[in-house]
Amino acid sequence: MRKHGVDFADAATIFDDPLAVTVPDEGTEESRFVTIGSDAQARVLVVVYVWRDVRIRIISARRASRSEWRQYEG
């Protein structure tokens, strides 16, 4: 996530966003999910993650592209 300039702690805050949009990631055999949401710094991020038992394991996080931003704004 350093590559994208997004800290793990910041990425985790998008799960507190009531307007976040989550969809399954159909491109993998593993049950991954993609969430677009606003972090605590008001940046719109895209976070890819999996559920491991009762915890979320973040795979990647980055700033949203323009089209992803539009999806988030609905």
mmCIF file of N, CA and C in Angstrom:
data_model
loop_
_atom_site.group_PDB
_atom_site.id
_atom_site.type_symbol
_atom_site.label_atom_id
_atom_site.label_comp_id
_atom_site.label_asym_id
_atom_site.label_seq_id
_atom_site.Cartn_x
_atom_site.Cartn_y
_atom_site.Cartn_z
ATOM 1 N N MET A 1 0.823 -1.183 0.000
ATOM 2 C CA MET A 1 0.000 0.000 0.000
ATOM 3 C C MET A 1 0.872 1.254 0.000
ATOM 4 N N ARG A 2 2.116 1.101 0.394
ATOM 5 C CA ARG A 2 3.026 2.252 0.332
ATOM 6 C C ARG A 2 3.133 2.778 -1.082
ATOM 7 N N LYS A 3 3.107 1.864 -2.044
ATOM 8 C CA LYS A 3 3.211 2.229 -3.453
ATOM 9 C C LYS A 3 2.130 3.239 -3.836
ATOM 10 N N HIS A 4 0.946 3.096 -3.251
ATOM 11 C CA HIS A 4 -0.180 3.963 -3.584
ATOM 12 C C HIS A 4 -0.331 5.134 -2.614
ATOM 13 N N GLY A 5 0.544 5.222 -1.619
ATOM 14 C CA GLY A 5 0.486 6.336 -0.679
ATOM 15 C C GLY A 5 -0.679 6.286 0.283
ATOM 16 N N VAL A 6 -1.182 5.086 0.556
ATOM 17 C CA VAL A 6 -2.307 4.925 1.473
ATOM 18 C C VAL A 6 -1.851 4.068 2.647
ATOM 19 N N ASP A 7 -1.999 4.584 3.841
ATOM 20 C CA ASP A 7 -1.628 3.871 5.048
ATOM 21 C C ASP A 7 -2.712 2.850 5.407
ATOM 22 N N PHE A 8 -2.304 1.713 5.952
ATOM 23 C CA PHE A 8 -3.238 0.660 6.352
ATOM 24 C C PHE A 8 -4.310 1.202 7.297
ATOM 25 N N ALA A 9 -3.899 1.988 8.275
ATOM 26 C CA ALA A 9 -4.856 2.526 9.249
ATOM 27 C C ALA A 9 -5.877 3.434 8.577
ATOM 28 N N ASP A 10 -5.444 4.240 7.603
ATOM 29 C CA ASP A 10 -6.375 5.099 6.869
ATOM 30 C C ASP A 10 -7.334 4.267 6.031
ATOM 31 N N ALA A 11 -6.808 3.244 5.368
ATOM 32 C CA ALA A 11 -7.645 2.388 4.525
ATOM 33 C C ALA A 11 -8.744 1.722 5.344
ATOM 34 N N ALA A 12 -8.434 1.307 6.549
ATOM 35 C CA ALA A 12 -9.413 0.619 7.392
ATOM 36 C C ALA A 12 -10.579 1.521 7.781
ATOM 37 N N THR A 13 -10.389 2.841 7.754
ATOM 38 C CA THR A 13 -11.468 3.743 8.170
ATOM 39 C C THR A 13 -12.605 3.831 7.157
ATOM 40 N N ILE A 14 -12.410 3.349 5.930
ATOM 41 C CA ILE A 14 -13.519 3.419 4.963
ATOM 42 C C ILE A 14 -14.670 2.512 5.370
ATOM 43 N N PHE A 15 -14.395 1.515 6.206
ATOM 44 C CA PHE A 15 -15.466 0.622 6.646
ATOM 45 C C PHE A 15 -16.424 1.313 7.614
ATOM 46 N N ASP A 16 -16.056 2.503 8.091
ATOM 47 C CA ASP A 16 -16.939 3.313 8.937
ATOM 48 C C ASP A 16 -17.807 4.258 8.110
ATOM 49 N N ASP A 17 -17.565 4.329 6.813
ATOM 50 C CA ASP A 17 -18.296 5.237 5.927
ATOM 51 C C ASP A 17 -19.669 4.646 5.608
ATOM 52 N N PRO A 18 -20.753 5.289 6.045
ATOM 53 C CA PRO A 18 -22.090 4.745 5.771
ATOM 54 C C PRO A 18 -22.462 4.773 4.287
ATOM 55 N N LEU A 19 -21.742 5.552 3.486
ATOM 56 C CA LEU A 19 -22.027 5.642 2.054
ATOM 57 C C LEU A 19 -21.132 4.734 1.214
ATOM 58 N N ALA A 20 -20.272 3.960 1.861
ATOM 59 C CA ALA A 20 -19.350 3.077 1.134
ATOM 60 C C ALA A 20 -20.125 2.079 0.278
ATOM 61 N N VAL A 21 -19.542 1.758 -0.874
ATOM 62 C CA VAL A 21 -20.135 0.814 -1.822
ATOM 63 C C VAL A 21 -19.240 -0.423 -1.868
ATOM 64 N N THR A 22 -19.832 -1.607 -1.642
ATOM 65 C CA THR A 22 -19.066 -2.852 -1.650
ATOM 66 C C THR A 22 -19.638 -3.808 -2.680
ATOM 67 N N VAL A 23 -18.750 -4.403 -3.476
ATOM 68 C CA VAL A 23 -19.148 -5.407 -4.464
ATOM 69 C C VAL A 23 -18.167 -6.572 -4.397
ATOM 70 N N PRO A 24 -18.626 -7.775 -4.766
ATOM 71 C CA PRO A 24 -17.686 -8.900 -4.825
ATOM 72 C C PRO A 24 -16.703 -8.696 -5.967
ATOM 73 N N ASP A 25 -15.471 -9.145 -5.781
ATOM 74 C CA ASP A 25 -14.459 -9.104 -6.834
ATOM 75 C C ASP A 25 -14.569 -10.410 -7.601
ATOM 76 N N GLU A 26 -15.163 -10.362 -8.764
ATOM 77 C CA GLU A 26 -15.441 -11.564 -9.549
ATOM 78 C C GLU A 26 -14.212 -12.123 -10.250
ATOM 79 N N GLY A 27 -13.097 -11.415 -10.223
ATOM 80 C CA GLY A 27 -11.922 -11.811 -10.985
ATOM 81 C C GLY A 27 -11.027 -12.843 -10.331
ATOM 82 N N THR A 28 -11.390 -13.335 -9.154
ATOM 83 C CA THR A 28 -10.528 -14.283 -8.457
ATOM 84 C C THR A 28 -11.329 -15.467 -7.935
ATOM 85 N N GLU A 29 -10.629 -16.562 -7.662
ATOM 86 C CA GLU A 29 -11.289 -17.720 -7.063
ATOM 87 C C GLU A 29 -11.552 -17.487 -5.580
ATOM 88 N N GLU A 30 -10.692 -16.698 -4.945
ATOM 89 C CA GLU A 30 -10.850 -16.371 -3.536
ATOM 90 C C GLU A 30 -12.026 -15.407 -3.382
ATOM 91 N N SER A 31 -12.736 -15.460 -2.283
ATOM 92 C CA SER A 31 -13.875 -14.568 -2.041
ATOM 93 C C SER A 31 -13.386 -13.189 -1.618
ATOM 94 N N ARG A 32 -13.039 -12.382 -2.612
ATOM 95 C CA ARG A 32 -12.563 -11.027 -2.351
ATOM 96 C C ARG A 32 -13.701 -10.036 -2.538
ATOM 97 N N PHE A 33 -13.548 -8.897 -1.885
ATOM 98 C CA PHE A 33 -14.518 -7.822 -1.999
ATOM 99 C C PHE A 33 -13.785 -6.522 -2.289
ATOM 100 N N VAL A 34 -14.486 -5.621 -2.978
ATOM 101 C CA VAL A 34 -13.947 -4.300 -3.293
ATOM 102 C C VAL A 34 -14.897 -3.275 -2.687
ATOM 103 N N THR A 35 -14.346 -2.381 -1.883
ATOM 104 C CA THR A 35 -15.149 -1.321 -1.280
ATOM 105 C C THR A 35 -14.589 0.027 -1.703
ATOM 106 N N ILE A 36 -15.494 0.910 -2.134
ATOM 107 C CA ILE A 36 -15.146 2.297 -2.434
ATOM 108 C C ILE A 36 -15.780 3.128 -1.330
ATOM 109 N N GLY A 37 -14.962 3.903 -0.641
ATOM 110 C CA GLY A 37 -15.481 4.706 0.456
ATOM 111 C C GLY A 37 -14.533 5.827 0.817
ATOM 112 N N SER A 38 -15.001 6.682 1.694
ATOM 113 C CA SER A 38 -14.217 7.830 2.136
ATOM 114 C C SER A 38 -13.500 7.482 3.438
ATOM 115 N N ASP A 39 -12.207 7.818 3.496
ATOM 116 C CA ASP A 39 -11.446 7.534 4.716
ATOM 117 C C ASP A 39 -11.573 8.700 5.700
ATOM 118 N N ALA A 40 -10.885 8.614 6.814
ATOM 119 C CA ALA A 40 -10.959 9.643 7.853
ATOM 120 C C ALA A 40 -10.410 10.987 7.388
ATOM 121 N N GLN A 41 -9.629 10.979 6.301
ATOM 122 C CA GLN A 41 -9.081 12.224 5.748
ATOM 123 C C GLN A 41 -9.915 12.745 4.580
ATOM 124 N N ALA A 42 -11.096 12.162 4.387
ATOM 125 C CA ALA A 42 -12.033 12.552 3.325
ATOM 126 C C ALA A 42 -11.513 12.243 1.927
ATOM 127 N N ARG A 43 -10.594 11.272 1.804
ATOM 128 C CA ARG A 43 -10.142 10.809 0.485
ATOM 129 C C ARG A 43 -11.005 9.614 0.097
ATOM 130 N N VAL A 44 -11.402 9.558 -1.158
ATOM 131 C CA VAL A 44 -12.153 8.399 -1.633
ATOM 132 C C VAL A 44 -11.143 7.332 -2.042
ATOM 133 N N LEU A 45 -11.241 6.167 -1.392
ATOM 134 C CA LEU A 45 -10.298 5.075 -1.606
ATOM 135 C C LEU A 45 -11.002 3.842 -2.135
ATOM 136 N N VAL A 46 -10.223 2.979 -2.773
ATOM 137 C CA VAL A 46 -10.678 1.656 -3.192
ATOM 138 C C VAL A 46 -9.865 0.653 -2.385
ATOM 139 N N VAL A 47 -10.562 -0.212 -1.655
ATOM 140 C CA VAL A 47 -9.899 -1.206 -0.818
ATOM 141 C C VAL A 47 -10.361 -2.592 -1.247
ATOM 142 N N VAL A 48 -9.401 -3.472 -1.516
ATOM 143 C CA VAL A 48 -9.680 -4.872 -1.849
ATOM 144 C C VAL A 48 -9.316 -5.692 -0.619
ATOM 145 N N TYR A 49 -10.217 -6.591 -0.220
ATOM 146 C CA TYR A 49 -9.980 -7.344 1.006
ATOM 147 C C TYR A 49 -10.664 -8.708 0.974
ATOM 148 N N VAL A 50 -10.289 -9.544 1.920
ATOM 149 C CA VAL A 50 -10.935 -10.844 2.136
ATOM 150 C C VAL A 50 -11.284 -10.948 3.613
ATOM 151 N N TRP A 51 -12.266 -11.795 3.903
ATOM 152 C CA TRP A 51 -12.587 -12.113 5.292
ATOM 153 C C TRP A 51 -11.755 -13.310 5.705
ATOM 154 N N ARG A 52 -11.081 -13.210 6.835
ATOM 155 C CA ARG A 52 -10.335 -14.317 7.439
ATOM 156 C C ARG A 52 -10.931 -14.526 8.818
ATOM 157 N N ASP A 53 -11.704 -15.587 8.962
ATOM 158 C CA ASP A 53 -12.455 -15.829 10.199
ATOM 159 C C ASP A 53 -13.356 -14.622 10.447
ATOM 160 N N VAL A 54 -13.135 -13.882 11.521
ATOM 161 C CA VAL A 54 -13.986 -12.724 11.821
ATOM 162 C C VAL A 54 -13.263 -11.405 11.551
ATOM 163 N N ARG A 55 -12.126 -11.477 10.868
ATOM 164 C CA ARG A 55 -11.334 -10.273 10.590
ATOM 165 C C ARG A 55 -11.255 -9.982 9.100
ATOM 166 N N ILE A 56 -11.082 -8.712 8.803
ATOM 167 C CA ILE A 56 -10.865 -8.288 7.423
ATOM 168 C C ILE A 56 -9.361 -8.221 7.181
ATOM 169 N N ARG A 57 -8.919 -8.847 6.083
ATOM 170 C CA ARG A 57 -7.511 -8.761 5.679
ATOM 171 C C ARG A 57 -7.451 -7.909 4.421
ATOM 172 N N ILE A 58 -6.872 -6.731 4.536
ATOM 173 C CA ILE A 58 -6.774 -5.817 3.398
ATOM 174 C C ILE A 58 -5.653 -6.281 2.483
ATOM 175 N N ILE A 59 -5.993 -6.438 1.205
ATOM 176 C CA ILE A 59 -5.027 -6.872 0.199
ATOM 177 C C ILE A 59 -4.379 -5.665 -0.466
ATOM 178 N N SER A 60 -5.196 -4.676 -0.826
ATOM 179 C CA SER A 60 -4.650 -3.462 -1.430
ATOM 180 C C SER A 60 -5.569 -2.283 -1.156
ATOM 181 N N ALA A 61 -4.990 -1.103 -1.222
ATOM 182 C CA ALA A 61 -5.751 0.136 -1.047
ATOM 183 C C ALA A 61 -5.080 1.222 -1.873
ATOM 184 N N ARG A 62 -5.909 2.028 -2.513
ATOM 185 C CA ARG A 62 -5.400 3.117 -3.351
ATOM 186 C C ARG A 62 -6.477 4.180 -3.467
ATOM 187 N N ARG A 63 -6.082 5.329 -3.981
ATOM 188 C CA ARG A 63 -7.069 6.379 -4.237
ATOM 189 C C ARG A 63 -7.962 5.959 -5.401
ATOM 190 N N ALA A 64 -9.207 6.352 -5.348
ATOM 191 C CA ALA A 64 -10.162 6.001 -6.395
ATOM 192 C C ALA A 64 -9.868 6.768 -7.677
ATOM 193 N N SER A 65 -10.110 6.108 -8.812
ATOM 194 C CA SER A 65 -10.014 6.777 -10.113
ATOM 195 C C SER A 65 -11.247 7.668 -10.286
ATOM 196 N N ARG A 66 -11.272 8.446 -11.334
ATOM 197 C CA ARG A 66 -12.434 9.315 -11.588
ATOM 198 C C ARG A 66 -13.723 8.512 -11.731
ATOM 199 N N SER A 67 -13.656 7.416 -12.480
ATOM 200 C CA SER A 67 -14.877 6.620 -12.679
ATOM 201 C C SER A 67 -15.316 5.958 -11.371
ATOM 202 N N GLU A 68 -14.362 5.524 -10.563
ATOM 203 C CA GLU A 68 -14.709 4.935 -9.264
ATOM 204 C C GLU A 68 -15.291 5.999 -8.336
ATOM 205 N N TRP A 69 -14.736 7.204 -8.410
ATOM 206 C CA TRP A 69 -15.245 8.317 -7.615
ATOM 207 C C TRP A 69 -16.717 8.568 -7.973
ATOM 208 N N ARG A 70 -17.035 8.533 -9.270
ATOM 209 C CA ARG A 70 -18.418 8.741 -9.717
ATOM 210 C C ARG A 70 -19.338 7.640 -9.207
ATOM 211 N N GLN A 71 -18.845 6.399 -9.207
ATOM 212 C CA GLN A 71 -19.630 5.288 -8.656
ATOM 213 C C GLN A 71 -19.950 5.551 -7.195
ATOM 214 N N TYR A 72 -18.964 6.022 -6.466
ATOM 215 C CA TYR A 72 -19.138 6.291 -5.045
ATOM 216 C C TYR A 72 -20.174 7.388 -4.819
ATOM 217 N N GLU A 73 -20.109 8.433 -5.643
ATOM 218 C CA GLU A 73 -21.040 9.548 -5.483
ATOM 219 C C GLU A 73 -22.454 9.184 -5.917
ATOM 220 N N GLY A 74 -22.575 8.083 -6.674
ATOM 221 C CA GLY A 74 -23.873 7.545 -7.053
ATOM 222 C C GLY A 74 -24.608 8.359 -8.028
#
